[in-house]
Tab-separated table of C-alpha atoms in Angstrom:
chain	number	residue	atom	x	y	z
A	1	UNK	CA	0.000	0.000	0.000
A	2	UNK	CA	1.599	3.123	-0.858
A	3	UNK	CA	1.849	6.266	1.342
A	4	UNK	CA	-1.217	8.218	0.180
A	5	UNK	CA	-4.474	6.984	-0.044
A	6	UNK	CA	-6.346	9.126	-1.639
A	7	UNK	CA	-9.861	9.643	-2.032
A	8	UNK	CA	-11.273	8.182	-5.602
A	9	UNK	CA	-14.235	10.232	-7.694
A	10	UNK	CA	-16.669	7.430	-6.534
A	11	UNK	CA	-16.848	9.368	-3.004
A	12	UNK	CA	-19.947	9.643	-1.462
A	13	UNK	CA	-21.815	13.197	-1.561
A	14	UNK	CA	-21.225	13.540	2.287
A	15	UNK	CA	-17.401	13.563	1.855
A	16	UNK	CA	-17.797	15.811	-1.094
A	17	UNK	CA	-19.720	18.474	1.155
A	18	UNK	CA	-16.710	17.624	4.046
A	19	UNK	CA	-13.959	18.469	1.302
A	20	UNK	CA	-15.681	21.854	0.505
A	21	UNK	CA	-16.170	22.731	4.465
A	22	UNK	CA	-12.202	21.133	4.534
A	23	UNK	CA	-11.482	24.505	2.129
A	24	UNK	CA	-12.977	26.368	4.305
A	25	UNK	CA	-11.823	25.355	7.502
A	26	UNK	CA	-7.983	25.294	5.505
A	27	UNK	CA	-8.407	28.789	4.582
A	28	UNK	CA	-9.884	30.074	7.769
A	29	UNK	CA	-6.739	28.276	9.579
A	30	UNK	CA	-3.913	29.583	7.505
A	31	UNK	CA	-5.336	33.476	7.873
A	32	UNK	CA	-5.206	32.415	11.883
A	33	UNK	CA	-2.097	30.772	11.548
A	34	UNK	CA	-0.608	34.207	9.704
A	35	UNK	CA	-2.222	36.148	12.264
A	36	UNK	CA	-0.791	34.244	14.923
A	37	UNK	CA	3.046	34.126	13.926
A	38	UNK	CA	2.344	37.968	13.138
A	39	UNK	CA	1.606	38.689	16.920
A	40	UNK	CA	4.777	36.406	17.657
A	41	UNK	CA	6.396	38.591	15.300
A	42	UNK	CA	5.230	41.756	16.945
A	43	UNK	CA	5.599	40.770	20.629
A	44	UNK	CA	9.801	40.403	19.701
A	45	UNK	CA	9.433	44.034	19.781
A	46	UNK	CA	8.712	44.455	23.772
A	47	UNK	CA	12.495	44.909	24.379
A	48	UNK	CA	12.412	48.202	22.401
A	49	UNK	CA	9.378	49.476	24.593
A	50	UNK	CA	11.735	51.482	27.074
A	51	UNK	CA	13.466	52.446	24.457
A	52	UNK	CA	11.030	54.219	22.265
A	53	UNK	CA	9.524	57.534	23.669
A	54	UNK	CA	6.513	57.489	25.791
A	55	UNK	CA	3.664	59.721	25.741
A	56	UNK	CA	1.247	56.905	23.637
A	57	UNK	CA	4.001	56.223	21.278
A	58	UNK	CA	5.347	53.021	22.670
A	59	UNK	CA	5.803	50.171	20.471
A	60	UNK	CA	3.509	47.687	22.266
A	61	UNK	CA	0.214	49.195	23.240
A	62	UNK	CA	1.028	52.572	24.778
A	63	UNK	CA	3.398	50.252	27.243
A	64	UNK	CA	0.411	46.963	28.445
A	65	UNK	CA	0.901	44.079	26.620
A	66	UNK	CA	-2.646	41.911	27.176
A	67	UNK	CA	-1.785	38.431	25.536
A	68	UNK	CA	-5.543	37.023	24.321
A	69	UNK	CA	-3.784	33.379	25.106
A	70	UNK	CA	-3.485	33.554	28.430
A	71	UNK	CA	-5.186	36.503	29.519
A	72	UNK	CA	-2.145	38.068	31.182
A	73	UNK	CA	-1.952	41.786	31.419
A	74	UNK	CA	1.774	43.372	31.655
A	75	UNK	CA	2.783	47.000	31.987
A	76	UNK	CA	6.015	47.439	30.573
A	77	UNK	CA	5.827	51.310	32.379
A	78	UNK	CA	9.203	51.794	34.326
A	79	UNK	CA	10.573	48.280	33.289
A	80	UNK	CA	13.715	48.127	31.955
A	81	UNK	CA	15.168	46.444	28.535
A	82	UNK	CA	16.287	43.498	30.465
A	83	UNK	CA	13.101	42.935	32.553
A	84	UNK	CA	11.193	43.682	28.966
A	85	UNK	CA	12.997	40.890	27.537
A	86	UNK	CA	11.824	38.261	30.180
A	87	UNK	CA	8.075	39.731	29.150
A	88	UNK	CA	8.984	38.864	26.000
A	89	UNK	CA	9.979	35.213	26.533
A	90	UNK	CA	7.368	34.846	28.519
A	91	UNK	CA	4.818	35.734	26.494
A	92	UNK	CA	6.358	33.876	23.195
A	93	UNK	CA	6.046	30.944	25.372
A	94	UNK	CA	2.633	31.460	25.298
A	95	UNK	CA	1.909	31.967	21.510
A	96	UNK	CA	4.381	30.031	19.782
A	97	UNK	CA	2.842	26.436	20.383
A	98	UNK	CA	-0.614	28.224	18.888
A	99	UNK	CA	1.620	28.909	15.869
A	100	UNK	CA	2.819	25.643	15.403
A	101	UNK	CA	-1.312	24.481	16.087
A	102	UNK	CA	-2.480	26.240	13.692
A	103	UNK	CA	0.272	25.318	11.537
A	104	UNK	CA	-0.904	21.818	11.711
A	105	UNK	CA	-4.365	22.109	11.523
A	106	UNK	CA	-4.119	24.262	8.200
A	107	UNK	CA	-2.168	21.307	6.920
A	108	UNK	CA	-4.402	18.603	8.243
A	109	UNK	CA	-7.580	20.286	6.746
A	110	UNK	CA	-5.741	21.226	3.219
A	111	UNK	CA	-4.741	17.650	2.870
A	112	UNK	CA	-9.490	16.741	3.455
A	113	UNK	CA	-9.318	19.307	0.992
A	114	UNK	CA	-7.795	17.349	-1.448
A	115	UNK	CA	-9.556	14.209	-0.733
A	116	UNK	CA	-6.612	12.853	1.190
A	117	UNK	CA	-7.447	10.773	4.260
A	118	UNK	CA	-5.769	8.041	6.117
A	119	UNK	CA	-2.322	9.014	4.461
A	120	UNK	CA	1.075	9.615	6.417
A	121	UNK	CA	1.205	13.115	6.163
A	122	UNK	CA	-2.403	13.706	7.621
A	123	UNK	CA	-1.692	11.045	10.661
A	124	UNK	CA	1.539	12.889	11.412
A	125	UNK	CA	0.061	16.616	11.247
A	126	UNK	CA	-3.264	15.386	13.039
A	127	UNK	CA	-0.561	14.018	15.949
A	128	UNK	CA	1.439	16.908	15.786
A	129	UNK	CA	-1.611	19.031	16.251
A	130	UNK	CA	-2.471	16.951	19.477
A	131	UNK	CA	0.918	17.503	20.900
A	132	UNK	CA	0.418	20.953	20.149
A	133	UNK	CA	-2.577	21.448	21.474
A	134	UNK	CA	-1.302	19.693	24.910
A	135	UNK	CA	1.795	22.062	25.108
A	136	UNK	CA	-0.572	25.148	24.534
A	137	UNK	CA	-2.263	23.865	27.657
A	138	UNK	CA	0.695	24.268	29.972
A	139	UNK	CA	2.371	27.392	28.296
A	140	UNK	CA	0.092	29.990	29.972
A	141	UNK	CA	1.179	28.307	33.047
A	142	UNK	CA	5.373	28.135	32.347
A	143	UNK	CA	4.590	32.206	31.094
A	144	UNK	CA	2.474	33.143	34.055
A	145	UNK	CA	5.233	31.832	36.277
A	146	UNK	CA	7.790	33.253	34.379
A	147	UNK	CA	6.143	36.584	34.975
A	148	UNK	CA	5.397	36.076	38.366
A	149	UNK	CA	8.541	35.562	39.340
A	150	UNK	CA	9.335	38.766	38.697
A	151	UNK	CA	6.395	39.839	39.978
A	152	UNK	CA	4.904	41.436	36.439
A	153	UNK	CA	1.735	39.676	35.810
A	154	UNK	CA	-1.109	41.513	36.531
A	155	UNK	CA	-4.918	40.113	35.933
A	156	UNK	CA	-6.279	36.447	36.065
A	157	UNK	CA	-5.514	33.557	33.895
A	158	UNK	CA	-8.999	31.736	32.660
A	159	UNK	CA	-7.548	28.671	31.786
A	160	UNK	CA	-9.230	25.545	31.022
A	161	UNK	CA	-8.225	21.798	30.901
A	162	UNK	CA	-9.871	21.215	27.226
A	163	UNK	CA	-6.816	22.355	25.753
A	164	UNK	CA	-5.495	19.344	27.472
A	165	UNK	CA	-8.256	16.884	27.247
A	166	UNK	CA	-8.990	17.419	23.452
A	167	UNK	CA	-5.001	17.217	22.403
A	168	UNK	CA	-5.093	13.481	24.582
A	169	UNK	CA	-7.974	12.627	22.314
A	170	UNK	CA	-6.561	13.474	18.825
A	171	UNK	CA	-3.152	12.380	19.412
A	172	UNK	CA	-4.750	9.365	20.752
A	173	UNK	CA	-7.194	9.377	17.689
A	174	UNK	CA	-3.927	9.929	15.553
A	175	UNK	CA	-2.490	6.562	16.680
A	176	UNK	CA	-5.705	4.962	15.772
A	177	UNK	CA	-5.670	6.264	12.375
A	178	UNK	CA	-2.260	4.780	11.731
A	179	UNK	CA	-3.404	1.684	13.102
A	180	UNK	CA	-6.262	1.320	10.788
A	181	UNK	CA	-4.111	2.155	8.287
A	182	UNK	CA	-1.688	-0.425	8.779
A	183	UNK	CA	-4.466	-3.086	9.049
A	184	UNK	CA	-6.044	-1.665	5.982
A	185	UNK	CA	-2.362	-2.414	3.925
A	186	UNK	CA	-1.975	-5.620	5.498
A	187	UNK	CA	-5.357	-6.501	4.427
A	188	UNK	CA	-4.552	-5.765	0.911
A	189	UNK	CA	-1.977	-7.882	0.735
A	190	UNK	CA	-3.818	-10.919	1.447
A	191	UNK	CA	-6.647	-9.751	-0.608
């Protein structure tokens, strides 16, 4: 059985309707996916905060960083380059494993797209995903400490523990899929 299975013209009208909302759901992921690594992007720049003249000119937000991830709230007011750095880290801890999520999901849903399902690439990206999904669980946590222990974080973290539950399931569900998979080859080789 080769690597790709991929979905023949004979499909039924249900999968046809799933590639379409695939499309979607590919398109909708790659805009958050460039949104994402653009706020990554963006956040590098808290080190030239103290830097850049104040007065509602500051590079970050007039000087309060609010990361929509975790729901910390920093004031970079009287911190200096050094302490604006650890905000930094802090808060790419946070977003980066979202960046690599949606990175995978985009991939996972272009591949439906196509009419590609149970293939290696799809298993691997729908695992990846999983793992993502389970790191973007505890990096609010690693960033809120981080900030903490410099005592920067201001506000309340809302986490939750789906983040965590669903990312068990699909990386779980992942392992599955490559199971079937490899009965479904072995299979054809009797047949």
């Amino acid at each position: 059985m080769t690597d790709t299975m991929v979905l023949t013209p004979a499909a039924s009208e249900d999968f046809a309707r799933a590639r379409k909302l695939s499309r979607v759901m590919a398109v909708l992921f790659t805009i958050g996916f460039w949104f994402t690594l653009l706020g990554a992007i963006l956040i590098l720049g808290t080190p030239l905060d103290p830097i850049i003249e104040r007065g509602g000119h500051g590079l970050v937000g007039h000087g309060v960083i609010v990361d929509g991830f975790s729901g910390m709230t920093v004031s970079l007011e009287g911190l200096s380059v050094i302490q604006c750095v650890w905000v930094m880290l802090a808060l790419e801890i946070t977003i980066v494993p979202v960046v690599f999520l949606m990175h995978h999901t985009r991939r996972v849903f272009g591949h439906f797209a196509k009419g590609e399902i149970f293939v290696l690439p799809v298993i691997r990206h729908i695992r990846q995903a999983g793992l993502w999904l389970i790191v973007s669980f505890f990096a609010p946590i690693i960033g809120k400490l981080a900030l903490n222990a410099l005592k920067l974080s201001h506000g309340q973290s809302h986490g939750t523990s789906w983040p965590l539950v669903i990312g068990v399931v699909t990386v779980i569900a992942a392992y599955v899929m490559e199971e079937a998979r490899r009965i479904a080859a072995d299979h054809a080789e009797i047949v």
